CSV table of C-alpha atoms in Angstrom, one decimal:
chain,number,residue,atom,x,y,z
P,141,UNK,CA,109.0,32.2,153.6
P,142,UNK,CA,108.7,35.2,155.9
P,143,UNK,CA,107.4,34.4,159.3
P,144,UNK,CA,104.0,35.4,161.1
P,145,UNK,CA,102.8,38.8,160.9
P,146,UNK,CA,103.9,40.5,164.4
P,147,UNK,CA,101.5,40.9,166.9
P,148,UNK,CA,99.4,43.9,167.0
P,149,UNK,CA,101.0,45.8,169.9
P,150,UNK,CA,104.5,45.3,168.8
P,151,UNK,CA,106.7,48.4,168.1
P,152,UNK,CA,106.3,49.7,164.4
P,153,UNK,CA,110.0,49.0,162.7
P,154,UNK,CA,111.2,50.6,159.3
P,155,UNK,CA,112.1,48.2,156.7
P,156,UNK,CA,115.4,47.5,156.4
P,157,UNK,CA,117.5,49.4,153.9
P,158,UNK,CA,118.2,47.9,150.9
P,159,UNK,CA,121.5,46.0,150.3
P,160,UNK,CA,124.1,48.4,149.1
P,161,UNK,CA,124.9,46.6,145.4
P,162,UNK,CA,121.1,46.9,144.7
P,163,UNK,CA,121.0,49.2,141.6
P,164,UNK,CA,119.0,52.5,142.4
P,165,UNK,CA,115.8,52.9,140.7
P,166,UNK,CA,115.6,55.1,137.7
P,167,UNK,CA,114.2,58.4,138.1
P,168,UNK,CA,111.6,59.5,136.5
P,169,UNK,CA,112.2,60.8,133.0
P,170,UNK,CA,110.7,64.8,132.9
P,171,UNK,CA,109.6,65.9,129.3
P,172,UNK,CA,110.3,69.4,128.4
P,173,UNK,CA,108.4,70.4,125.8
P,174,UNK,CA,108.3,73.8,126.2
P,175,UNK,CA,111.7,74.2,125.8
P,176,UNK,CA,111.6,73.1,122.4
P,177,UNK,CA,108.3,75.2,122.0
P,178,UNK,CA,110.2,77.9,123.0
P,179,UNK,CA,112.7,77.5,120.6
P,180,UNK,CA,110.1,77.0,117.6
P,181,UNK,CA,108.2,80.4,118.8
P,182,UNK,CA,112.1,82.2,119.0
P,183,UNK,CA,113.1,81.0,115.2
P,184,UNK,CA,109.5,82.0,113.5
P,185,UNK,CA,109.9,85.5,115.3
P,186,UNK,CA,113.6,86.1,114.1
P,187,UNK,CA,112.5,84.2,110.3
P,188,UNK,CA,109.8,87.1,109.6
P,189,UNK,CA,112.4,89.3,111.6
P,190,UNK,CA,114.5,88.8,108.9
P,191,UNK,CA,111.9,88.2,105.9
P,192,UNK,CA,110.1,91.8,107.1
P,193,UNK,CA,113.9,93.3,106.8
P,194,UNK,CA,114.4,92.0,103.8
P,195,UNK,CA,111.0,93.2,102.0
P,196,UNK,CA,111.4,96.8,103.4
P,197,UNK,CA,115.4,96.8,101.8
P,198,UNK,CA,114.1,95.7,98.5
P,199,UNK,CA,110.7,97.6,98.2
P,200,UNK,CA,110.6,100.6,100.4
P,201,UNK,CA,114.3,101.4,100.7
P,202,UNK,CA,115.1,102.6,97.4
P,203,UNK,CA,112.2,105.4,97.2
P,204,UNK,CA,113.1,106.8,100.3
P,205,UNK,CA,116.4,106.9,98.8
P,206,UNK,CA,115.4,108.6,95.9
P,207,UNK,CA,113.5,111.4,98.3
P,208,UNK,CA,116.4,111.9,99.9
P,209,UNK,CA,119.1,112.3,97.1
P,210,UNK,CA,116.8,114.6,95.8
P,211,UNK,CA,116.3,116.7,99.1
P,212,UNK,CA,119.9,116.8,99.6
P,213,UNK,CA,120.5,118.7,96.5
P,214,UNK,CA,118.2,120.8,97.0
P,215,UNK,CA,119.3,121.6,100.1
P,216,UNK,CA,122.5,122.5,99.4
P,217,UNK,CA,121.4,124.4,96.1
P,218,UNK,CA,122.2,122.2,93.8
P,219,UNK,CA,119.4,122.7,92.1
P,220,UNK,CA,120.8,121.8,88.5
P,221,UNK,CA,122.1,118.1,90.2
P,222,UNK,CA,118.4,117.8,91.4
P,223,UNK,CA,116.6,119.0,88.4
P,224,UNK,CA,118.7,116.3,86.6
P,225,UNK,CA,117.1,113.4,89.0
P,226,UNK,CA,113.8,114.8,87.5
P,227,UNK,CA,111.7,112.1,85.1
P,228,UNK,CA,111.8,113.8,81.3
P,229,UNK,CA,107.8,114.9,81.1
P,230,UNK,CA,108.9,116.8,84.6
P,231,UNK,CA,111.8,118.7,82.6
P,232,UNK,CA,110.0,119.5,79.5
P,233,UNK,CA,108.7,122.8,80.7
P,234,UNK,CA,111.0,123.5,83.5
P,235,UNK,CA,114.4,124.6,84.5
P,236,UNK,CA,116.4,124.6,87.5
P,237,UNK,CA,115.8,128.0,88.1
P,238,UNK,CA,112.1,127.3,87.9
P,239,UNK,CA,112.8,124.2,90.6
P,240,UNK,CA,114.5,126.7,93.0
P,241,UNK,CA,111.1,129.1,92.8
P,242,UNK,CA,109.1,126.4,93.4
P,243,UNK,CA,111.0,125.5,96.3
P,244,UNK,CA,110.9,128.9,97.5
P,245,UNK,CA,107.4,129.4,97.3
P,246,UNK,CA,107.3,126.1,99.4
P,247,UNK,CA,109.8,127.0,102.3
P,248,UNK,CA,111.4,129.8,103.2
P,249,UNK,CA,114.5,127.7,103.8
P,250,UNK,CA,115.6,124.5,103.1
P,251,UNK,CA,118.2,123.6,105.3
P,252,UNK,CA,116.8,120.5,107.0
P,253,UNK,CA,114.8,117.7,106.0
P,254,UNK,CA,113.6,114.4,107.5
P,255,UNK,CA,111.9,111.5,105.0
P,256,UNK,CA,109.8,109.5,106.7
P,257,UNK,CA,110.0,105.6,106.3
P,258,UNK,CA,106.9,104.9,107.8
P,259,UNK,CA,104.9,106.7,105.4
P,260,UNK,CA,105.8,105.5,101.8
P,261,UNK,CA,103.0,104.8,99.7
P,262,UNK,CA,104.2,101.6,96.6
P,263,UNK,CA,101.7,101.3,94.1
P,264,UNK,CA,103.5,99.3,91.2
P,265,UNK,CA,106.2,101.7,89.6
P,266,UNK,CA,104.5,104.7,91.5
P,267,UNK,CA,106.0,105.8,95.3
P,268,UNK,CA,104.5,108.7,97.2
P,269,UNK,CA,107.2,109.8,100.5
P,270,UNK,CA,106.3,112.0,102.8
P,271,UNK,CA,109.1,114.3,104.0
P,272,UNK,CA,109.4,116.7,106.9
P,273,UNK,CA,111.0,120.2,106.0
P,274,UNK,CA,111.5,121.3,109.5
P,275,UNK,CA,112.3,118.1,111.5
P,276,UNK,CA,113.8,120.6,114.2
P,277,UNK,CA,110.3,121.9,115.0
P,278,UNK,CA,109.1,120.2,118.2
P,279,UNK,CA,105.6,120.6,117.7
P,280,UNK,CA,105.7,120.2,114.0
P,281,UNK,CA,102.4,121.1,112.1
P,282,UNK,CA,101.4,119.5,109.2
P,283,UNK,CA,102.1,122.8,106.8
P,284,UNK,CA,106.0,121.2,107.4
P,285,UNK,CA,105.7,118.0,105.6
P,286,UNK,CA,105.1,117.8,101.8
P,287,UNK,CA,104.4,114.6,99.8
P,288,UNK,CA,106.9,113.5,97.2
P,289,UNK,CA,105.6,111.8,93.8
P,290,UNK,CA,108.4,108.9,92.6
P,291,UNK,CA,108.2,106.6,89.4
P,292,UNK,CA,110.4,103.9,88.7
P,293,UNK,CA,111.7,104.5,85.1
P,294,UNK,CA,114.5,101.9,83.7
P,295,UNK,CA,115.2,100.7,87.2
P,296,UNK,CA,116.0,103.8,89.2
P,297,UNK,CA,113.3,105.7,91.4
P,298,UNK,CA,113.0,109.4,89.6
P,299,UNK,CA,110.6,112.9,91.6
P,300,UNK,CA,107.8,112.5,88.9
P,301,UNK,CA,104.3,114.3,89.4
P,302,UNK,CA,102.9,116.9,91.0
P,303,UNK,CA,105.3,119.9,90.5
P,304,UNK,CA,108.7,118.8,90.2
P,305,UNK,CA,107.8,116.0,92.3
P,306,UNK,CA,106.0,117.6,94.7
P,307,UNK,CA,102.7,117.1,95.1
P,308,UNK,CA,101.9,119.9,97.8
P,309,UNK,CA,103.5,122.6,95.5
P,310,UNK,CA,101.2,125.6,94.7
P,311,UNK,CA,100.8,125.4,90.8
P,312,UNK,CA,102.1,128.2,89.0
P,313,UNK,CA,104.1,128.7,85.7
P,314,UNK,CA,106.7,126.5,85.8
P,315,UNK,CA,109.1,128.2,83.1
P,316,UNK,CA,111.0,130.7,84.0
């Protein structure tokens, strides 16, 4: 039984500490929930990461490929390699040397080109690529970019529409 309280004007006295095999008291047990919140918001971003990669290397990839084959031909006129790309309604009144007039009558030059992969239009087993003739030209106008017609035909993208694929092309007889 502990004794009588002491007397009101006694010195104040700390309690004595505890006994040294006493076990300690537990400390309190912090939750951290927003790591694991963190984590959840990390994996979502990095899953449509890797779903949005995946979309634009199946779907928009292989047009822009297309363009660019096609270009590159051109380019380095090959004009026969590139009017072989063409879809068959494309070739029925043409010729290569009818593709390098058009492409004359388009640019004085061809030497450069840039497709752009932010501007593909997919509608089904249609494509419509923008491409920039003269990516070297700071302030670029719009009279630099021309819009290339694609169709998917047995599984590979094909220039198809317009005139010989290009839809900015001033009409004109295409035989030659």
């Amino acid at each position: 039984m502990a004794g009588p309280p002491p007397p009101p004007s006694a010195p104040w006295t700390a309690p004595p500490p505890p006994p040294p095999w006493a076990p300690r008291p537990p400390k309190p047990h912090r939750r951290r929930v927003w790591i694991y919140l963190l984590v959840g918001a990390v994996v979502v971003i990095v899953g449509l990461a890797v779903a949005s990669g995946t979309i634009w290397i199946q779907k928009v990839k292989p047009p822009i490929d297309a363009a660019n084959d096609y270009l590159r031909d051109i380019s380095r006129g090959n004009y026969r390699a590139a009017f072989d790309q063409l879809c068959a309604q494309e070739k029925v009144d043409g010729s290569p040397r009818s593709l390098a007039q058009t492409v004359d009558a388009l640019v004085f030059s061809l030497s450069a080109y840039e497709v752009t992969p932010f501007d593909v239009r997919i509608d089904g087993s249609r494509a419509t690529v923008k491409a920039d003739l003269n990516p070297d030209n700071v302030g670029g106008t719009e009279s630099d970019n021309v819009h290339i017609r694609l169709q998917k035909l047995d599984g590979k993208w094909r220039p198809c529409g317009g005139q010989f694929g290009f839809l900015d092309a001033p009409v004109s007889s295409r035989s030659a």
